[in-house]
Coordinates of C-alpha atoms in Angstrom, one line a residue:
X24 CA -19.3 -23.6 47.4
X25 CA -16.4 -21.1 46.9
X26 CA -15.8 -20.5 43.2
X27 CA -12.8 -18.1 43.4
X28 CA -12.1 -15.2 41.1
X29 CA -11.7 -17.2 37.9
X30 CA -14.8 -19.3 38.7
X31 CA -16.9 -16.1 39.0
X32 CA -15.4 -14.8 35.8
X33 CA -16.5 -18.0 34.0
X34 CA -20.0 -17.7 35.4
X35 CA -20.2 -14.1 34.3
X36 CA -19.0 -14.9 30.8
X37 CA -21.5 -17.8 30.4
X38 CA -24.3 -15.5 31.5
X39 CA -23.2 -12.8 29.0
X40 CA -22.9 -15.4 26.3
X41 CA -26.5 -16.5 26.9
X42 CA -27.8 -12.9 27.2
X43 CA -26.2 -11.5 24.0
X44 CA -25.9 -14.6 21.7
X45 CA -28.2 -17.2 23.1
X46 CA -25.4 -19.8 23.4
X47 CA -24.9 -22.0 26.5
X48 CA -21.3 -22.8 26.0
X49 CA -18.1 -21.7 24.2
X50 CA -16.4 -23.4 21.3
X51 CA -12.9 -24.7 21.9
X52 CA -10.4 -21.9 22.5
X53 CA -13.0 -19.1 22.8
X54 CA -13.2 -19.0 26.5
X55 CA -9.4 -19.0 27.0
X56 CA -9.1 -16.0 24.7
X57 CA -11.9 -14.0 26.3
X58 CA -10.7 -14.8 29.8
X59 CA -7.2 -13.5 28.9
X60 CA -8.7 -10.3 27.4
X61 CA -11.0 -9.7 30.4
X62 CA -8.0 -10.2 32.7
X63 CA -6.4 -7.1 31.0
X64 CA -3.8 -9.0 28.8
X65 CA -2.7 -8.4 25.3
X66 CA -3.6 -11.6 23.4
X67 CA -2.6 -13.4 20.2
X68 CA -5.2 -16.0 19.2
X69 CA -4.5 -18.5 16.4
X70 CA -7.7 -20.4 15.8
X71 CA -8.8 -22.4 12.7
X72 CA -11.4 -21.0 10.3
X73 CA -14.9 -21.6 11.6
X74 CA -13.9 -21.7 15.3
X75 CA -15.8 -18.4 16.0
X76 CA -13.0 -15.9 16.3
X77 CA -15.4 -12.9 16.0
X78 CA -17.1 -13.8 19.3
X79 CA -13.7 -13.5 21.1
X80 CA -14.0 -9.7 20.7
X81 CA -17.7 -9.2 20.3
X82 CA -18.5 -10.5 23.7
X83 CA -15.8 -8.5 25.6
X84 CA -16.9 -5.4 23.6
X85 CA -20.6 -5.8 24.6
X86 CA -19.6 -6.4 28.2
X87 CA -17.3 -3.4 28.3
X88 CA -18.2 0.2 29.2
X89 CA -15.6 1.5 26.7
X90 CA -15.1 1.3 23.0
X91 CA -13.6 -1.6 20.9
X92 CA -12.1 -0.8 17.4
X93 CA -11.8 -3.8 15.0
X94 CA -9.3 -3.4 12.2
X95 CA -10.3 -5.7 9.3
X96 CA -9.1 -6.0 5.7
X97 CA -12.4 -6.7 4.0
X98 CA -15.5 -4.6 3.6
X99 CA -17.6 -7.8 3.2
X100 CA -16.4 -9.2 6.5
X101 CA -17.3 -6.0 8.3
X102 CA -20.7 -5.7 6.8
X103 CA -21.5 -9.4 7.4
X104 CA -20.6 -9.1 11.1
X105 CA -22.5 -5.9 11.8
X106 CA -25.6 -7.3 10.0
X107 CA -25.3 -10.5 12.0
X108 CA -25.2 -8.6 15.3
X109 CA -28.2 -6.5 14.3
X110 CA -30.3 -9.6 13.6
X111 CA -29.7 -10.3 17.3
X112 CA -31.0 -6.8 18.2
X113 CA -27.4 -5.8 19.0
X114 CA -27.2 -2.3 17.5
X115 CA -24.0 -1.1 19.2
X116 CA -21.8 -2.0 16.2
X117 CA -21.0 0.1 13.1
X118 CA -18.5 0.1 10.3
X119 CA -16.7 2.8 8.3
X120 CA -15.4 2.0 4.8
X121 CA -14.9 3.6 1.4
X122 CA -18.1 2.1 0.0
X123 CA -20.4 4.1 2.3
X124 CA -21.7 7.4 1.0
X125 CA -20.3 10.7 2.4
X126 CA -23.7 11.5 4.1
X127 CA -23.9 8.0 5.8
X128 CA -20.3 8.3 7.0
X129 CA -21.0 11.7 8.6
X130 CA -24.1 10.1 10.3
X131 CA -22.1 7.2 11.7
X132 CA -19.2 9.4 12.9
X133 CA -21.7 11.6 14.7
X134 CA -23.2 8.4 16.3
X135 CA -19.7 7.4 17.5
X136 CA -19.2 10.9 19.0
X137 CA -22.5 10.5 20.9
X138 CA -21.4 7.1 22.3
X139 CA -24.0 5.1 20.4
X140 CA -21.5 2.5 19.2
X141 CA -19.3 0.3 21.3
X142 CA -17.9 -1.8 18.5
X143 CA -16.4 0.0 15.5
X144 CA -15.1 -1.8 12.4
X145 CA -12.6 0.0 10.2
X146 CA -10.1 -0.8 7.4
X147 CA -6.4 -0.3 8.4
X148 CA -6.1 2.7 6.1
X149 CA -8.8 4.5 8.1
X150 CA -6.2 4.9 11.0
X151 CA -4.2 7.2 8.7
X152 CA -7.1 9.7 8.8
X153 CA -6.2 12.5 11.2
X154 CA -9.8 13.6 11.9
X155 CA -10.8 10.0 12.7
X156 CA -7.8 9.5 15.0
X157 CA -8.6 12.7 16.8
X158 CA -12.1 11.3 17.3
X159 CA -10.7 8.1 18.8
X160 CA -8.5 10.1 21.1
X161 CA -11.6 11.5 22.8
X162 CA -13.2 8.0 23.3
X163 CA -12.6 5.5 26.0
X164 CA -10.8 3.1 23.7
X165 CA -10.4 -0.2 25.7
X166 CA -9.7 -2.8 23.1
X167 CA -8.0 -2.7 19.7
X168 CA -8.7 -5.9 17.7
X169 CA -6.4 -6.8 14.8
X170 CA -8.4 -9.3 12.7
X171 CA -6.5 -11.3 10.0
X172 CA -3.4 -10.4 11.9
X173 CA -1.1 -12.3 9.6
X174 CA -1.5 -9.4 7.2
X175 CA 1.0 -7.4 9.3
X176 CA 3.8 -9.9 8.7
X177 CA 5.9 -9.8 5.6
X178 CA 6.5 -13.5 6.2
X179 CA 2.7 -14.2 6.2
X180 CA 0.8 -15.3 3.1
X181 CA -1.3 -12.1 2.7
X182 CA 1.0 -9.2 3.7
X183 CA -0.7 -5.8 3.5
X184 CA 1.5 -2.7 4.0
X185 CA -1.4 -0.7 5.4
X186 CA -1.3 -2.9 8.5
X187 CA 2.2 -1.6 9.3
X188 CA 0.6 1.7 10.4
X189 CA -1.0 0.0 13.4
X190 CA 2.2 0.4 15.5
X191 CA 2.4 4.2 14.7
X192 CA -1.3 4.6 15.5
X193 CA -0.9 2.9 18.9
X194 CA 2.0 5.2 19.7
X195 CA -0.2 8.2 19.2
X196 CA -2.7 7.1 21.9
X197 CA -2.3 8.6 25.4
X198 CA -3.6 5.5 27.0
X199 CA -2.7 2.1 25.5
X200 CA -5.7 -0.2 24.9
X201 CA -5.5 -4.0 25.2
X202 CA -4.7 -5.6 21.9
X203 CA -6.3 -8.8 20.6
X204 CA -4.7 -10.1 17.4
X205 CA -6.5 -12.9 15.6
X206 CA -5.6 -15.2 12.7
X207 CA -6.6 -18.6 11.4
X208 CA -3.2 -19.5 9.9
X209 CA 0.2 -18.5 11.3
X210 CA 3.4 -20.5 11.5
X211 CA 5.5 -20.0 14.6
X212 CA 7.7 -17.5 12.7
X213 CA 4.7 -15.4 11.6
X214 CA 3.4 -15.5 15.2
X215 CA 6.6 -13.9 16.5
X216 CA 6.6 -11.3 13.7
X217 CA 3.0 -10.3 14.5
X218 CA 3.9 -9.7 18.2
X219 CA 6.9 -7.7 17.2
X220 CA 5.1 -5.5 14.7
X221 CA 2.4 -4.8 17.2
X222 CA 4.8 -4.1 20.0
X223 CA 3.2 -6.7 22.3
X224 CA 6.0 -9.3 22.7
X225 CA 4.7 -10.6 26.1
X226 CA 1.1 -11.2 24.9
X227 CA -0.7 -14.2 26.0
X228 CA -0.8 -16.8 23.2
X229 CA -3.8 -19.0 22.7
X230 CA -3.0 -21.4 19.8
X231 CA -5.9 -23.8 19.2
X232 CA -5.3 -27.0 17.2
X233 CA -5.8 -26.2 13.5
X234 CA -6.8 -29.8 12.7
X235 CA -10.2 -30.2 11.1
X236 CA -10.8 -34.0 11.1
X237 CA -14.1 -33.6 9.1
X238 CA -12.2 -32.2 6.1
X239 CA -11.0 -34.9 3.6
X240 CA -8.0 -33.6 1.7
X241 CA -7.2 -34.8 -1.9
X242 CA -5.1 -33.7 -4.9
X243 CA -5.7 -34.7 -8.5
X244 CA -2.8 -34.1 -11.0
X245 CA -4.1 -33.3 -14.5
X246 CA -2.6 -32.3 -17.8
X247 CA -4.3 -29.0 -18.4
X248 CA -7.4 -26.8 -17.7
X249 CA -9.6 -28.7 -20.1
X250 CA -8.9 -31.9 -18.2
X251 CA -9.9 -30.0 -15.0
X252 CA -13.2 -29.0 -16.6
X253 CA -13.9 -32.6 -17.6
X254 CA -13.2 -33.7 -14.0
X255 CA -15.6 -31.1 -12.7
X256 CA -18.3 -32.5 -14.9
X257 CA -17.7 -35.9 -13.5
X258 CA -17.7 -34.6 -9.9
X259 CA -20.9 -32.7 -10.2
X260 CA -22.9 -35.6 -11.5
X261 CA -22.7 -36.9 -7.9
X262 CA -21.7 -34.0 -5.7
X263 CA -24.5 -32.2 -3.8
X264 CA -24.6 -29.2 -1.5
X265 CA -23.0 -25.8 -1.8
X266 CA -19.4 -25.1 -2.3
X267 CA -16.6 -22.8 -3.4
X268 CA -14.2 -23.2 -6.3
X269 CA -11.1 -21.1 -6.1
X270 CA -9.3 -19.9 -9.2
X271 CA -6.1 -17.8 -9.5
X272 CA -7.3 -15.3 -12.1
X273 CA -10.5 -13.3 -12.9
X274 CA -10.6 -14.9 -16.3
X275 CA -10.6 -18.4 -14.9
X276 CA -13.4 -17.6 -12.4
X277 CA -15.7 -16.4 -15.2
X278 CA -14.7 -19.3 -17.5
X279 CA -15.4 -22.0 -14.9
X280 CA -18.6 -20.3 -13.7
X281 CA -19.8 -20.1 -17.3
X282 CA -19.0 -23.8 -17.9
X283 CA -20.9 -24.9 -14.8
X284 CA -24.0 -22.9 -15.7
X285 CA -24.1 -23.7 -19.4
X286 CA -22.9 -27.3 -19.4
X287 CA -24.1 -28.6 -16.1
X288 CA -27.1 -26.2 -15.4
X289 CA -25.7 -25.4 -11.9
X290 CA -26.6 -22.3 -10.1
X291 CA -23.1 -20.8 -10.2
X292 CA -21.6 -17.4 -10.3
X293 CA -18.1 -15.8 -10.5
X294 CA -16.7 -13.5 -7.8
X295 CA -13.6 -11.3 -8.2
X296 CA -12.2 -7.9 -7.5
X297 CA -12.9 -6.7 -11.1
X298 CA -16.6 -6.8 -10.4
X299 CA -18.5 -3.7 -9.0
X300 CA -19.0 -3.8 -5.2
X301 CA -22.7 -4.2 -5.6
X302 CA -22.2 -7.2 -7.9
X303 CA -20.0 -8.9 -5.4
X304 CA -22.4 -8.2 -2.6
X305 CA -25.3 -9.7 -4.7
X306 CA -23.3 -12.9 -5.4
X307 CA -22.3 -13.2 -1.7
X308 CA -25.8 -12.7 -0.4
X309 CA -27.2 -15.2 -3.0
X310 CA -24.6 -17.8 -1.9
X311 CA -25.4 -17.3 1.8
X312 CA -29.1 -17.6 1.2
X313 CA -28.8 -20.7 -1.1
X314 CA -30.0 -19.0 -4.3
X315 CA -26.5 -19.8 -5.7
X316 CA -25.0 -23.2 -4.8
X317 CA -21.4 -22.7 -6.3
X318 CA -19.3 -19.6 -6.2
X319 CA -16.2 -19.6 -8.4
X320 CA -13.9 -17.0 -6.9
X321 CA -10.5 -15.5 -6.4
X322 CA -8.9 -15.9 -3.0
X323 CA -10.6 -13.0 -1.2
X324 CA -14.0 -14.6 -1.2
X325 CA -15.0 -16.4 1.9
X326 CA -13.2 -14.3 4.6
X327 CA -15.7 -13.7 7.4
X328 CA -18.6 -15.4 5.5
X329 CA -20.8 -17.2 8.1
X330 CA -22.1 -20.2 6.1
X331 CA -22.0 -23.4 8.0
X332 CA -23.0 -25.9 5.4
X333 CA -20.3 -25.6 2.7
X334 CA -19.8 -29.2 1.6
X335 CA -16.8 -28.8 -0.6
X336 CA -14.0 -26.5 -1.5
X337 CA -12.2 -27.1 -4.9
X338 CA -9.0 -25.4 -6.0
X339 CA -9.2 -25.1 -9.7
X340 CA -5.8 -23.4 -9.5
X341 CA -2.8 -23.8 -7.2
X342 CA -2.9 -21.3 -4.3
X343 CA 0.2 -19.3 -3.3
X344 CA 1.2 -21.3 -0.2
X345 CA 0.0 -23.8 2.4
X346 CA -1.3 -21.0 4.7
X347 CA -3.6 -19.7 1.9
X348 CA -4.7 -23.3 1.0
X349 CA -5.6 -24.2 4.6
X350 CA -7.4 -21.0 5.2
X351 CA -9.5 -21.5 2.1
X352 CA -10.4 -25.1 2.7
X353 CA -11.2 -24.2 6.3
X354 CA -14.4 -22.5 5.0
X355 CA -15.9 -26.0 4.3
X356 CA -17.7 -28.1 6.9
X357 CA -18.0 -25.5 9.6
X358 CA -21.1 -27.4 10.9
X359 CA -18.7 -30.3 11.8
X360 CA -20.1 -32.6 9.1
X361 CA -17.8 -34.2 6.4
X362 CA -16.6 -32.0 3.6
X363 CA -14.5 -32.6 0.6
X364 CA -11.4 -30.5 -0.2
X365 CA -9.9 -31.2 -3.7
X366 CA -7.0 -29.4 -5.3
X367 CA -6.6 -29.8 -9.1
X368 CA -3.0 -29.4 -10.3
X369 CA -0.9 -29.3 -13.4
X370 CA 2.6 -28.0 -14.0
X371 CA 1.4 -24.7 -15.6
X372 CA -0.2 -23.8 -12.2
X373 CA 3.2 -23.4 -10.6
X374 CA 4.4 -21.3 -13.5
X375 CA 1.4 -18.9 -13.1
X376 CA 2.1 -18.5 -9.3
X377 CA 5.8 -17.9 -10.0
X378 CA 4.8 -15.2 -12.5
X379 CA 2.5 -13.6 -10.0
X380 CA 5.3 -13.6 -7.4
X381 CA 7.7 -12.0 -9.7
X382 CA 5.1 -9.5 -10.8
X383 CA 4.8 -8.4 -7.2
X384 CA 8.4 -7.5 -6.6
X385 CA 10.0 -4.0 -6.4
X386 CA 12.8 -2.9 -8.8
X387 CA 14.9 0.2 -8.9
X388 CA 12.7 1.5 -11.7
X389 CA 9.7 1.4 -9.5
X390 CA 11.5 3.5 -6.8
X391 CA 12.6 6.0 -9.4
X392 CA 9.0 6.4 -10.8
X393 CA 7.7 7.0 -7.3
X394 CA 10.5 9.4 -6.2
X395 CA 10.3 11.5 -9.3
X396 CA 6.5 12.0 -8.8
X397 CA 7.1 12.7 -5.1
X398 CA 9.8 15.3 -5.8
X399 CA 7.6 17.1 -8.4
X400 CA 4.8 17.4 -5.8
X401 CA 6.9 18.3 -2.8
X402 CA 6.1 21.7 -1.3
X403 CA 6.6 22.8 2.3
X404 CA 7.4 19.3 3.4
X405 CA 4.2 17.9 1.8
X406 CA 3.7 16.1 -1.5
X407 CA 0.4 15.3 -3.2
X408 CA 0.6 12.6 -5.8
X409 CA -1.9 11.5 -8.4
X410 CA -1.9 7.7 -8.2
X411 CA -3.3 7.4 -11.8
X412 CA -0.1 9.0 -13.1
X413 CA 2.0 6.5 -11.2
X414 CA 0.0 3.6 -12.6
X415 CA 0.4 5.0 -16.1
X416 CA 4.1 5.2 -15.6
X417 CA 4.4 1.6 -14.5
X418 CA 3.9 1.6 -10.8
X419 CA 0.7 -0.3 -10.1
X420 CA -1.5 0.0 -7.0
X421 CA 0.0 -2.9 -5.1
X422 CA 3.6 -2.0 -5.7
X423 CA 2.7 1.6 -4.7
X424 CA 1.6 0.3 -1.3
X425 CA 4.8 -1.6 -1.0
X426 CA 7.0 1.4 -1.8
X427 CA 5.2 3.8 0.6
X428 CA 5.1 1.1 3.3
X429 CA 8.9 0.5 2.9
X430 CA 9.8 4.2 2.9
X431 CA 7.7 4.8 6.0
X432 CA 9.4 2.0 7.9
X433 CA 12.8 3.6 7.0
X434 CA 11.6 7.0 8.2
X435 CA 11.8 8.7 4.8
X436 CA 8.2 9.9 4.7
X437 CA 4.8 9.2 6.2
X438 CA 1.4 8.9 4.5
X439 CA -0.9 11.6 5.8
X440 CA -4.1 11.1 3.7
X441 CA -5.3 8.7 1.0
X442 CA -8.4 9.8 -0.9
X443 CA -10.0 9.1 -4.3
X444 CA -6.8 8.6 -6.4
X445 CA -4.6 11.0 -4.4
X446 CA -1.8 10.4 -1.9
X447 CA -0.7 13.1 0.6
X448 CA 2.8 12.5 2.0
X449 CA 4.7 14.3 4.7
X450 CA 8.5 14.5 4.6
X451 CA 11.4 16.9 4.8
X452 CA 13.6 14.9 2.4
X453 CA 14.2 16.2 -1.1
X454 CA 16.5 13.4 -2.0
X455 CA 16.5 9.7 -1.3
X456 CA 18.4 9.0 1.9
X457 CA 21.6 7.2 1.0
X458 CA 21.3 3.4 1.4
X459 CA 17.6 3.4 1.8
X460 CA 16.8 2.4 -1.8
X461 CA 19.2 -0.5 -1.5
X462 CA 17.7 -1.6 1.8
X463 CA 14.2 -1.4 0.3
X464 CA 15.2 -3.6 -2.7
X465 CA 16.9 -6.1 -0.4
X466 CA 13.7 -6.3 1.7
X467 CA 11.8 -6.9 -1.5
X468 CA 14.2 -9.7 -2.6
X469 CA 14.0 -11.4 0.8
X470 CA 10.2 -11.3 0.6
X471 CA 10.4 -12.7 -2.9
X472 CA 12.6 -15.6 -1.8
X473 CA 10.3 -16.3 1.1
X474 CA 7.2 -16.5 -1.2
X475 CA 9.1 -18.8 -3.6
X476 CA 10.0 -21.1 -0.7
X477 CA 6.4 -21.2 0.4
X478 CA 5.3 -22.1 -3.1
X479 CA 7.9 -24.8 -3.3
X480 CA 6.7 -26.2 0.0
X481 CA 3.1 -26.3 -1.3
X482 CA 4.2 -28.1 -4.5
X483 CA 6.1 -30.7 -2.4
X484 CA 2.9 -31.2 -0.5
X485 CA 1.0 -31.7 -3.7
X486 CA 3.4 -34.4 -4.9
X487 CA 3.8 -36.2 -1.5
X488 CA 2.8 -39.8 -1.1
X489 CA 2.6 -39.4 2.7
X490 CA -0.3 -38.3 4.8
X491 CA -1.3 -34.8 3.7
X492 CA -2.9 -34.0 7.1
X493 CA 0.2 -34.9 9.0
X494 CA 2.4 -32.8 6.8
X495 CA 0.0 -29.9 6.9
X496 CA -0.2 -29.8 10.7
X497 CA 3.6 -30.2 11.0
X498 CA 4.0 -27.1 8.8
X499 CA 2.0 -25.2 11.5
X500 CA 4.1 -26.7 14.3
X501 CA 1.5 -29.3 15.3
X502 CA 1.3 -33.1 15.5
X503 CA -1.7 -35.1 14.3
X504 CA -3.6 -36.4 17.3
X505 CA -5.9 -38.9 15.7
X506 CA -6.1 -40.1 12.1
X507 CA -9.8 -39.7 11.1
X508 CA -11.5 -42.4 8.9
X509 CA -11.5 -40.1 5.9
X510 CA -8.1 -38.5 6.2
X511 CA -6.7 -37.8 2.7
X512 CA -6.3 -39.4 -0.7
X513 CA -2.9 -40.8 0.2
X514 CA -4.1 -42.5 3.4
X515 CA -7.1 -43.9 1.5
X516 CA -4.8 -45.4 -1.2
X517 CA -2.3 -46.8 1.2
X518 CA -4.6 -47.8 4.1
X519 CA -4.7 -45.8 7.3
X520 CA -1.4 -45.9 9.0
X521 CA 0.3 -48.2 6.4
X522 CA 3.7 -47.0 5.1
X523 CA 4.5 -48.2 1.6
X524 CA 8.0 -49.0 0.4
X525 CA 9.3 -49.5 -3.1
X526 CA 12.7 -49.8 -4.9
X527 CA 11.5 -47.7 -7.8
X528 CA 12.6 -44.3 -6.5
X529 CA 16.1 -45.7 -6.2
X530 CA 16.0 -46.9 -9.8
X531 CA 14.9 -43.4 -10.9
X532 CA 17.9 -41.9 -9.1
X533 CA 20.3 -44.4 -10.6
X534 CA 19.0 -43.6 -14.1
X535 CA 19.6 -39.9 -13.4
X536 CA 23.2 -40.7 -12.3
X537 CA 23.8 -42.7 -15.5
X538 CA 22.5 -40.0 -17.9
X539 CA 25.2 -38.5 -20.1
X540 CA 23.3 -35.2 -20.3
X541 CA 20.3 -33.5 -18.7
X542 CA 16.8 -34.6 -19.8
X543 CA 13.3 -33.5 -19.1
X544 CA 10.8 -35.3 -16.9
X545 CA 8.9 -36.9 -19.8
X546 CA 12.1 -38.2 -21.5
X547 CA 13.4 -39.6 -18.2
X548 CA 10.1 -41.4 -17.8
X549 CA 10.3 -42.8 -21.3
X550 CA 13.9 -44.1 -20.7
X551 CA 12.8 -45.9 -17.5
X552 CA 9.8 -47.5 -19.2
X553 CA 12.0 -48.6 -22.1
X554 CA 10.1 -46.8 -24.8
X555 CA 11.6 -47.5 -28.2
X556 CA 11.3 -44.0 -29.5
X557 CA 13.5 -42.9 -32.4
X558 CA 14.9 -39.9 -30.5
X559 CA 16.0 -42.2 -27.6
X560 CA 17.7 -44.8 -29.8
X561 CA 19.5 -42.1 -31.8
X562 CA 21.1 -40.7 -28.6
X563 CA 21.9 -44.2 -27.2
X564 CA 19.7 -44.0 -24.2
X565 CA 18.7 -47.6 -24.9
X566 CA 22.2 -48.6 -23.9
X567 CA 21.9 -47.3 -20.3
X568 CA 21.7 -49.9 -17.6
X569 CA 18.5 -48.2 -16.3
X570 CA 16.7 -48.4 -19.7
X571 CA 13.4 -50.2 -19.2
X572 CA 14.0 -50.8 -15.5
X573 CA 10.4 -49.8 -14.6
X574 CA 8.3 -51.2 -17.4
X575 CA 5.3 -52.2 -15.2
X576 CA 4.3 -48.6 -14.4
X577 CA 2.1 -46.4 -16.6
X578 CA 3.7 -43.2 -17.9
X579 CA 1.4 -41.1 -15.8
X580 CA 2.2 -43.0 -12.6
X581 CA 5.9 -42.9 -13.2
X582 CA 5.8 -39.2 -14.0
X583 CA 4.0 -38.6 -10.7
X584 CA 6.8 -40.5 -8.9
X585 CA 9.5 -38.3 -10.7
X586 CA 7.6 -35.2 -9.6
X587 CA 7.5 -36.4 -6.0
X588 CA 11.3 -36.9 -6.1
X589 CA 11.8 -33.4 -7.6

């Protein structure tokens, strides 16, 4: 039987899959990505969390005679993947990151020089290190993997300025490697931006369906954080298995974890960036091994964590956008079995996210703080800046990254080195180039508006009475193929495939039209229910034709309808 070139490639891939990983077949999307890479193409792969993206570059790396560099944003992800490979007696992988001792880094660098490692995991900032780049120039670099590729897009949900250096790094290479960009969540607009930023507009795209039918999606709207804690108590009287609870702040992670351990005797722990690296590593290992059943964490936890049996993901706080939400709930049910995804919401959650968005924007004052420090340290076209001084002056670490990234994109300066609290910058400019400051501020404002729009879209999704899965997939440019038995809370209430109709939304809008002045949500609800409150009577609201038009609804149900209309 004549197989043809592609047929023999499939046979070869299956043989390698069995040899290195012991698997007999690929998961959906994996083979398509690997075939495209092996055929010499640049590739953008959008695959849902839990689909096995790491194998899409690990297998080509192990089959290759050259070197593969994996750019990844998280130390935990790198360590977990290298450890996982070593458990399979695959010792060709290593990682370089800031948490490794100087002696160990030298040892690993020497191993790379001797050709002992075919798979090298690095953080994006490592590619700014001149000595490391010179080392790579002497290696047969065949594949550059950009993991969590949405981080390179300002329109993505987790933009990281250090990723923008990837384009400059690739331009330094005498021979261009193939590029494989991977992400779990990217709208069509973000996909285009990833390809543009990486300079691979003609890359092969493999976009797998992001639908996870085994995940049941639900939202509960509550009055405050205390009501959320009460609901958690009710849930954990019946809920079994391990899971993740996401919270927006470090304080909330510790508060919820303390509540679970002291009130419910659960094996729970907090996880956030304020903890020491060894503490975070201990919590992570305990969760993977089952010593801890619930981790209460900020949004970084879970990326690259290979735990198949997570039975629930609960959002104690509102995430920043639908991309973040879907990536986080995607960590549940990787074994294909049913898993619960519950988002707890109150109005204060949106205010917190809006505050976080505003706190992440750049102002003229931030540019002045940076430029003054830069000008003071500028000698012979180089400037060395103490980052602690910038933080003390009001320019925090995240905004500093945004400023440096923006000025690099406009060609004002370039970041040469970043070590232990110091920045070394290269530039010939003594004064800010005319118009650049304004351009940087305009970029920041556009990004601010984009994040606000994403937050508004998420809040609309929270309040919808339609199928949550259908809306979520539509956001990512997909259509639902088959409605699963346990789809979402709205489908469960309405009955699968049943559309509900009501005259009540029109009554609410008529009431708004009749109002002589603006009122708040709760007062509008009281008018519609015909509540005989003194404040309503004094202002003649009881004389409105809409007064008492929706008496049969509870205040809570009617308020939810008002929120959906908003």
